[in-house]
Amino acid sequence: MQGMVLNQTLDQRELLIYLPPTYKTSECRYPVAYVHDRGDVFDPEGHDTLLQLESMFQRGELPEVILVGIAPMERNDEYTPWFAPKLSEARGYGDFGGQGEAYLQFIVEVCKPNMDQEFRTDRRREATGLIGKSLGGLISMYGACLYPNVFGSIGSISGSYWYEGFVEFMVEQPIHHPAQRIYMDVGTLEGGNKDTIQKYMVPRTRTLHAILRAKGYGEDRLQFVIDEGADHARLSFVKRFPSALKWMFGGHDHSLSSEEKVSIPRTTRWTIPSQDGQSAYQIFVYVPHEPPPSSGYPVIYHVDGNSVFGTMVEAMRLQSRRPEATGIEPAVIVGIGYETEEPFHPSRFYDLSLPTPAEELPKSRDGKPWPELGGAAVFQQFIEQKVKPLVEGNYPIDTRKQTLFGHSFGGLFVLHTLFTRSDMFTAYVAGSPSIHWAKRLLLEAEQQFAIALAQHPRQVKLLIGIGEQETGHNMLDNAKELAERLSALREDGLQVACNAFEGEDHTSVLPILISRAIRFAKA
C-alpha cells in the first residue's frame, strides 16, 4: 500500500483518513468520500480494500480519492432520520433516536470545512461523496435529500430502507440535483431470516430504486446492483465498496488543468448550504501569512463574493506587507458568494433586498417584473448563524474588529444591516448603495436606528463611497443626504465618512473603494 492512513480526532469523534499514493508528491486536489462507521469498509486492519483501490487507481478505473471515515457517537441515533421504536426486545436493541439531521450537519458544517482546510481536497460538489452501509446507507440517502448541493454522489450499500416511513418519505421528495449520482445495492438474502420489518429489506430497496427511476434518475446517474446470494454481512459490504466508489467518482473527470491549479495564495473555498438546505453558497476565505495577534485577526466580510474577493484580497496582501508604513494590519477576508463562475448570481436580488412593494420599485429596462425580493433578513440570519460561526471556529478572529462590505445592492444590504442589526459588525462599508430600491423602508429603519442609538449609545462606524458620475436614480444625492443625516448621530457613537470619487462610475469605483475600505476598517 503506497497511500497514507491517518488517525485523527475532531470534536471528540475518531476519524480514519486515507490519502492516496500521489498525495505526498503532487500539488493536485482530490475528490473526497465521507464514509460512515469510521470507514470500517476500508480500514486496512481488517482487509485489503485499499490495495484494491490502489490497483484501480493504477489501471485508471477510479481517480485517486481521499477517504474520510467518521466514527458515530450513537449509531442508532445518528444514522436514522427520525425517531422509531426498537424492533425487538429479544436482542436488547434500543429505540432509534432520529438524530440524523444533526449528524449530517456535523459533516457539512464541521468535518468537511476542516478537511478542506487541512488537506488538498477538491471542494466542488461533484467531487464530494457520502457513502455508508446498512443504516449508513440509509443516512447517506437522507443526506442526498438534505444537502443536494454539497454531495454530488451518494453510495448506499445495503441501505436499511425497511426503516419506518423512509420509502414513503422518498415518494414526496423532488429530484435532488440534476447531476447527482447515486449508487445503491442489496444482497438477495438480506432480511430473509428476520421476523421484524427488516424482512422487507429487498423489496423495499427495489421499491426505492423504482421511485428514483420514476423521478428521472436514468442509468447515467443511478446504478442498482443486486448481489446474488449475499447476506447482510460485513464481508459483502467490503466486497462492494470499491465498485460503489467507482460508480460515484469514475464518471467525472477530476483531473486538474494548469489553469485550475492557479489560485490566490492563502485562500480556500467552502460550500455552505442555505438555511433551508435547498441551495448553497460559496464562501471564499483569505488568511494572512503573518501570525495572528493575541486577540485574533480582524475580519472583513463582503457580499457578492464572486465579483470582488480577488480584488479585496490582493489589496489586503499588498497594503499589509509593511503595516508599520501603511498602518494596515493583516486581516481575514471572507467573501460570501454563490455556486457560479459569473461575477453575480440571480439569487442576490432576493438575498440583498428589502420587501419593497412593487409600486415603489424602479421600472425594469425590459418592462418585465423584477425577481422575488425581500430576503435581507433571512440573509442576515444566514451570515450570523452559519458563516460567522464557521469562520470563528476555524480561524482566530478578533470579534471586536469585524467589517461588512457591500456594493450596489450589497451597499443597500449593508445599510439595512447597520440600521436593523448594528451589533453584527463594528464597521460598515456601503458602496454605491441602491437606496432608490427601498427608500421609504430604509428611511423607516434609519429612524428606528437613530432612536435606539440615542437610548443605548455604542461605537460603530460607517463609510459610504460612491462615484461622482453615479447620478442616475439620484444615487449620488441619496448617498450624500443620508451621510449628512447620519452625521448628527456622532455624539451617540456613530462615525460617518462619505467619499465621492472623482471620475468614477458605478463599476469603476470598486477598486478604489475597496482600497479605502481596508484603511477605513483599520482606522
XYZ file of C-alpha atoms in Angstrom:
523
model
C 0.000 0.000 0.000
C 1.503 3.316 -1.079
C -1.100 5.660 0.341
C -1.136 7.046 3.846
C -3.592 6.281 6.664
C -4.054 8.805 9.477
C -5.942 8.632 12.731
C -7.328 11.949 13.944
C -9.923 13.270 16.374
C -12.393 16.030 15.553
C -14.891 17.247 18.166
C -14.290 14.012 20.127
C -15.016 11.881 17.050
C -12.451 9.463 15.712
C -11.574 9.914 12.043
C -9.775 7.426 9.820
C -8.315 9.348 6.879
C -6.801 7.805 3.777
C -4.596 9.895 1.458
C -3.918 8.302 -1.966
C -0.447 7.413 -3.315
C 0.364 10.624 -5.209
C -0.835 12.961 -2.460
C 2.671 13.357 -0.984
C 4.328 14.263 -4.288
C 1.701 16.223 -6.245
C 0.011 19.580 -5.844
C -3.354 18.331 -7.093
C -6.629 18.442 -5.248
C -8.520 15.194 -4.749
C -12.191 14.186 -4.620
C -13.378 13.144 -1.158
C -15.710 10.410 0.066
C -17.060 10.787 3.597
C -17.575 7.267 4.928
C -19.720 6.335 7.927
C -18.751 3.851 10.676
C -15.195 5.237 10.837
C -14.511 3.803 7.427
C -14.624 0.173 8.558
C -15.139 -0.849 4.915
C -11.635 0.409 4.021
C -9.786 0.051 7.348
C -6.500 -1.737 6.488
C -6.579 -3.507 9.863
C -9.384 -5.746 8.651
C -8.990 -6.301 4.905
C -7.154 -5.311 1.717
C -9.686 -2.820 0.336
C -7.090 -0.059 -0.018
C -4.838 -2.348 -2.064
C -7.768 -2.997 -4.389
C -8.471 0.709 -4.695
C -4.849 1.499 -5.477
C -4.877 -1.111 -8.224
C -7.934 0.616 -9.643
C -6.074 3.945 -9.486
C -3.175 2.473 -11.457
C -5.496 0.998 -14.096
C -7.314 4.298 -14.490
C -10.643 2.821 -13.383
C -11.022 5.255 -10.494
C -9.447 8.671 -9.839
C -7.373 8.832 -6.703
C -9.703 9.773 -3.875
C -9.364 10.857 -0.252
C -11.427 8.773 2.183
C -12.633 10.218 5.492
C -14.064 7.636 7.871
C -16.241 9.226 10.565
C -16.984 7.336 13.767
C -20.524 7.620 15.175
C -21.294 8.595 18.762
C -24.584 6.684 18.975
C -25.071 4.809 15.726
C -28.790 4.031 16.042
C -29.479 7.675 16.796
C -27.202 9.407 14.302
C -27.874 7.153 11.334
C -31.662 7.480 11.462
C -33.697 10.423 10.090
C -36.444 10.452 12.730
C -37.454 8.572 15.857
C -38.671 4.989 15.563
C -39.262 2.413 18.314
C -36.944 -0.558 18.789
C -37.528 -3.521 16.503
C -37.340 -6.250 19.100
C -36.888 -6.820 22.809
C -35.124 -10.121 22.255
C -31.629 -8.860 21.411
C -31.591 -5.796 23.619
C -31.698 -3.234 20.826
C -32.790 0.256 21.815
C -35.000 2.781 20.067
C -33.792 4.695 17.028
C -33.179 8.288 18.116
C -33.620 10.087 14.787
C -30.649 12.453 15.149
C -29.566 12.063 11.529
C -30.057 15.695 10.613
C -27.692 16.862 13.356
C -25.120 14.233 12.327
C -25.242 15.323 8.680
C -24.947 18.926 9.791
C -21.742 17.986 11.623
C -20.311 16.504 8.430
C -21.261 19.520 6.302
C -20.503 22.343 8.710
C -17.643 20.959 10.803
C -15.953 17.938 9.240
C -15.925 19.000 5.592
C -14.623 22.549 6.262
C -11.926 21.037 8.472
C -10.859 18.574 5.767
C -10.933 21.329 3.140
C -8.656 23.426 5.313
C -6.212 20.709 6.340
C -5.910 18.721 3.098
C -5.827 19.378 -0.646
C -9.432 18.471 -1.294
C -11.429 19.208 -4.409
C -14.230 21.174 -2.772
C -16.628 21.052 -5.704
C -19.998 19.400 -5.239
C -19.312 16.859 -7.981
C -16.097 15.813 -6.208
C -17.737 15.269 -2.810
C -19.408 11.975 -1.907
C -21.188 10.405 1.051
C -21.244 6.631 1.494
C -22.146 4.020 4.079
C -23.644 0.558 4.572
C -26.781 -0.613 6.339
C -28.046 2.298 8.449
C -25.091 4.222 6.999
C -26.612 3.645 3.561
C -29.931 4.947 4.863
C -28.446 8.153 6.274
C -26.449 8.666 3.051
C -29.677 8.700 1.043
C -31.170 11.084 3.587
C -28.097 13.280 3.107
C -28.819 13.308 -0.636
C -32.160 14.923 0.185
C -30.948 17.415 2.790
C -27.724 18.514 1.095
C -28.044 18.023 -2.679
C -25.715 20.962 -3.335
C -22.972 19.581 -1.093
C -22.856 15.887 -2.040
C -22.551 15.230 -5.752
C -22.510 11.459 -5.324
C -24.136 9.058 -2.882
C -23.185 5.479 -2.027
C -25.796 3.342 -0.294
C -24.555 -0.190 0.350
C -27.387 -2.393 1.647
C -29.261 0.698 2.794
C -31.773 -0.010 5.588
C -34.819 1.064 3.606
C -37.033 -1.054 5.781
C -36.827 1.879 8.184
C -40.263 3.078 9.209
C -41.608 5.748 6.856
C -38.488 6.199 4.734
C -39.778 4.874 1.414
C -42.912 6.968 1.887
C -40.706 9.983 2.630
C -38.796 9.463 -0.607
C -42.002 9.468 -2.626
C -42.553 13.092 -1.595
C -39.001 14.262 -2.342
C -38.192 16.227 -5.508
C -35.257 15.310 -7.725
C -32.284 16.076 -5.516
C -29.948 17.641 -8.069
C -29.883 17.296 -11.866
C -26.322 15.927 -11.843
C -26.296 13.887 -8.609
C -25.042 10.288 -8.966
C -26.423 7.531 -6.751
C -25.143 4.008 -6.176
C -27.357 1.533 -4.312
C -27.248 -2.232 -3.859
C -28.710 -5.135 -1.895
C -27.972 -8.823 -1.408
C -30.729 -11.255 -2.329
C -30.558 -12.986 1.076
C -30.799 -9.820 3.158
C -33.654 -9.873 5.650
C -34.570 -13.443 4.828
C -34.032 -14.705 8.377
C -35.687 -11.733 10.111
C -39.087 -11.659 11.801
C -39.250 -7.834 12.061
C -39.794 -5.244 9.335
C -36.186 -5.912 8.349
C -37.545 -8.879 6.381
C -38.706 -6.320 3.787
C -35.118 -5.278 3.085
C -35.012 -6.481 -0.549
C -38.499 -5.439 -1.689
C -38.186 -2.016 -0.052
C -34.845 -1.434 -1.775
C -36.371 -2.411 -5.106
C -39.247 -0.021 -4.448
C -36.924 2.854 -3.679
C -34.983 2.185 -6.874
C -38.244 2.306 -8.834
C -39.156 5.595 -7.123
C -35.862 7.188 -8.135
C -36.223 5.974 -11.721
C -39.729 7.413 -11.875
C -38.374 10.754 -10.690
C -36.000 10.912 -13.647
C -32.831 9.211 -12.458
C -31.607 7.454 -15.582
C -28.938 4.801 -15.902
C -26.307 7.503 -16.295
C -26.978 8.744 -12.745
C -28.349 5.740 -10.871
C -26.776 2.304 -10.509
C -28.604 -0.512 -8.762
C -26.697 -3.729 -8.029
C -28.372 -6.915 -6.810
C -25.738 -9.192 -5.263
C -26.970 -12.740 -5.782
C -26.563 -14.916 -2.684
C -25.203 -12.108 -0.494
C -26.391 -11.603 3.069
C -26.336 -8.519 5.290
C -22.725 -9.057 6.356
C -19.570 -7.003 6.560
C -17.673 -9.106 4.036
C -20.378 -8.384 1.458
C -20.224 -4.673 2.213
C -16.438 -4.619 1.907
C -16.555 -6.508 -1.381
C -18.917 -3.993 -2.995
C -17.310 -0.828 -1.605
C -14.725 -0.390 -4.427
C -17.423 -0.771 -7.083
C -19.557 1.797 -5.307
C -16.684 4.311 -5.311
C -16.011 3.599 -8.978
C -19.596 4.494 -9.846
C -19.605 7.573 -7.621
C -16.384 9.129 -8.915
C -15.462 7.261 -12.083
C -17.994 9.166 -14.165
C -16.301 12.552 -13.770
C -13.025 13.978 -14.983
C -11.313 15.023 -11.790
C -8.017 15.886 -13.422
C -6.940 19.486 -12.992
C -5.771 21.581 -15.906
C -2.950 24.048 -15.467
C -5.496 26.885 -15.331
C -7.325 25.228 -12.441
C -4.108 24.975 -10.453
C -3.717 28.746 -10.416
C -5.134 30.243 -7.224
C -4.734 33.218 -4.941
C -2.259 32.272 -2.206
C -3.634 31.632 1.278
C -7.223 31.283 0.067
C -9.749 28.482 0.415
C -13.317 27.924 -0.699
C -16.121 26.273 1.258
C -19.622 25.239 0.316
C -22.275 26.007 2.923
C -25.933 25.043 2.485
C -28.591 27.700 2.797
C -30.921 27.847 5.796
C -33.487 25.611 4.052
C -30.848 23.265 2.611
C -32.186 23.663 -0.937
C -29.334 25.798 -2.270
C -25.735 26.502 -1.366
C -23.301 29.374 -1.032
C -19.631 29.529 -1.914
C -17.601 31.019 0.929
C -14.176 32.334 -0.072
C -11.652 32.851 2.727
C -8.239 34.514 2.740
C -5.983 34.077 5.787
C -2.877 36.274 6.139
C 0.584 34.734 6.037
C 1.516 36.653 9.171
C 0.711 35.029 12.529
C -2.407 36.403 14.236
C -2.239 38.931 17.069
C -3.001 37.579 20.531
C -6.551 38.915 20.160
C -7.018 37.268 16.739
C -7.241 38.613 13.192
C -9.568 41.447 12.201
C -12.049 40.202 9.584
C -13.799 41.798 6.613
C -16.934 40.056 5.338
C -18.250 41.063 1.940
C -21.269 40.039 -0.107
C -21.126 39.300 -3.857
C -18.050 37.222 -3.117
C -17.718 36.010 -6.725
C -17.132 39.547 -8.004
C -14.684 41.302 -5.676
C -12.996 38.682 -3.483
C -9.807 38.624 -5.556
C -9.579 42.408 -5.708
C -10.013 42.766 -1.967
C -7.512 40.010 -1.162
C -4.803 41.476 -3.393
C -5.400 44.940 -1.930
C -5.027 43.478 1.563
C -1.936 41.434 0.670
C -0.148 44.433 -0.837
C -1.109 47.069 1.717
C -0.480 44.933 4.796
C 3.043 43.820 3.825
C 4.521 46.729 5.796
C 1.964 47.677 8.434
C 4.458 49.994 10.120
C 4.388 52.129 6.963
C 0.832 51.674 5.697
C -0.989 51.327 9.007
C -2.886 48.335 7.556
C -2.826 45.266 9.790
C -3.326 41.861 8.102
C -6.962 40.742 8.200
C -9.009 37.713 7.205
C -11.192 38.326 4.128
C -14.459 36.370 3.791
C -16.381 36.596 0.509
C -19.951 35.296 0.562
C -20.886 34.194 -2.942
C -22.795 31.650 -4.967
C -22.274 28.471 -6.988
C -21.416 30.233 -10.215
C -18.371 31.276 -12.219
C -20.060 34.559 -13.127
C -19.476 37.754 -11.096
C -23.104 37.810 -9.953
C -25.921 35.352 -9.372
C -29.683 35.997 -9.659
C -30.148 34.972 -6.013
C -28.532 38.234 -4.913
C -31.747 40.089 -5.812
C -33.564 38.242 -3.051
C -30.720 37.995 -0.538
C -29.705 41.654 -0.570
C -33.057 43.411 -0.932
C -35.846 44.664 1.307
C -39.506 43.595 0.901
C -40.402 46.651 -1.213
C -43.950 46.882 -2.668
C -43.992 46.584 -6.468
C -45.370 50.096 -6.930
C -42.327 51.574 -5.168
C -39.732 49.783 -7.295
C -37.932 51.416 -10.235
C -39.059 50.297 -13.677
C -37.094 47.455 -15.248
C -35.379 48.079 -18.578
C -37.362 45.396 -20.403
C -40.658 46.089 -18.665
C -40.748 42.648 -17.060
C -41.397 42.107 -13.313
C -38.362 42.071 -11.049
C -37.300 38.758 -9.454
C -38.537 37.932 -5.965
C -37.213 40.444 -3.444
C -37.111 40.875 0.310
C -34.685 38.286 1.673
C -32.292 40.597 3.526
C -33.425 39.493 6.996
C -33.013 35.802 6.084
C -29.578 36.510 4.610
C -28.537 38.355 7.767
C -29.551 35.286 9.771
C -27.539 33.026 7.431
C -24.415 35.156 7.932
C -24.866 35.333 11.699
C -25.803 31.691 12.299
C -23.862 29.858 9.560
C -20.979 31.859 8.122
C -19.585 33.649 11.167
C -19.572 30.567 13.468
C -17.682 28.563 10.815
C -15.119 31.301 10.307
C -14.667 31.894 14.026
C -14.481 28.156 14.648
C -11.667 27.645 12.134
C -9.596 30.824 12.460
C -8.517 33.082 15.351
C -10.822 36.084 14.905
C -10.979 39.325 16.885
C -14.759 39.731 17.134
C -14.252 43.364 18.192
C -12.931 44.171 14.698
C -15.489 42.960 12.169
C -16.387 44.833 8.982
C -19.215 44.295 6.471
C -18.667 45.463 2.869
C -21.184 45.587 0.040
C -21.639 47.436 -3.259
C -24.794 48.466 -5.131
C -27.479 46.065 -3.892
C -24.818 44.964 -1.428
C -24.486 48.589 -0.279
C -28.232 48.661 0.361
C -27.883 45.447 2.371
C -25.019 46.949 4.414
C -27.139 49.981 5.332
C -30.124 47.819 6.219
C -27.910 45.642 8.417
C -26.469 48.691 10.175
C -29.959 50.036 10.867
C -31.522 46.733 11.966
C -28.610 44.617 13.298
C -25.863 47.088 14.170
C -24.480 44.613 16.721
C -23.366 42.180 13.987
C -20.330 44.234 12.937
C -18.226 47.118 14.221
C -17.665 48.800 10.848
C -19.852 49.057 7.747
C -18.867 49.991 4.191
C -21.751 50.779 1.816
C -20.535 51.250 -1.750
C -22.860 52.950 -4.248
C -25.893 51.913 -2.169
C -29.093 51.361 -4.184
C -31.175 53.450 -1.818
C -33.754 54.144 -4.538
C -34.831 50.477 -4.443
C -36.248 50.793 -0.940
C -36.048 54.454 0.022
C -39.124 54.526 2.246
C -38.346 51.264 4.066
C -34.722 52.249 4.549
C -35.716 55.649 5.940
C -38.058 53.970 8.436
C -35.241 51.629 9.535
C -32.861 54.601 9.776
C -35.250 56.456 12.078
C -35.621 53.443 14.362
C -31.837 53.033 14.411
C -31.379 56.672 15.446
C -33.844 56.260 18.310
C -32.196 53.041 19.524
C -28.695 54.528 19.309
C -29.751 57.559 21.294
C -31.123 55.297 24.015
C -28.125 52.966 24.022
C -25.044 54.682 22.525
C -22.361 52.405 21.097
C -19.276 52.830 18.934
C -19.898 51.894 15.308
C -18.656 53.423 12.060
C -19.934 53.737 8.504
C -18.203 54.567 5.221
C -20.349 55.481 2.221
C -18.436 55.505 -1.050
C -19.800 56.392 -4.483
C -18.595 57.552 -7.882
C -19.246 61.172 -8.829
C -20.705 60.012 -12.139
C -23.442 57.970 -10.418
C -26.217 60.493 -10.930
C -28.922 58.135 -12.214
C -31.798 57.413 -9.816
C -30.379 60.235 -7.654
C -27.832 57.751 -6.290
C -25.154 60.360 -5.600
C -27.574 62.780 -3.942
C -29.253 59.993 -1.938
C -25.871 58.870 -0.572
C -24.770 62.399 0.370
C -28.096 63.223 2.023
C -28.000 60.010 4.047
C -24.436 60.705 5.228
C -25.429 64.223 6.254
C -28.395 62.991 8.309
C -26.374 60.247 9.993
C -23.574 62.686 10.898
C -25.934 64.071 13.522
C -25.563 60.779 15.445
C -21.853 61.280 16.161
C -22.455 62.023 19.836
C -24.262 58.695 20.165
C -21.225 56.795 18.861
C -21.759 56.637 15.064
C -18.747 57.743 12.991
C -19.690 58.551 9.397
C -17.448 59.164 6.397
C -18.654 59.806 2.850
C -16.389 59.818 -0.204
C -17.482 60.753 -3.725
C -14.701 59.585 -6.038
C -13.937 61.880 -8.961
C -14.319 60.424 -12.452
C -15.672 57.060 -11.263
C -18.921 55.373 -12.277
C -20.967 52.574 -10.699
C -18.478 49.831 -11.642
C -15.122 51.593 -11.886
C -15.484 52.877 -8.323
C -14.988 49.390 -6.854
C -11.156 49.082 -6.781
C -10.595 52.491 -5.198
C -13.466 51.931 -2.764
C -12.021 48.569 -1.713
C -8.652 50.178 -1.051
C -10.330 52.885 1.007
C -12.449 50.314 2.859
C -9.373 48.396 4.029
C -7.938 51.559 5.539
C -11.306 52.575 6.995
C -11.710 49.206 8.716
C -8.384 49.767 10.470
C -8.854 53.454 11.330
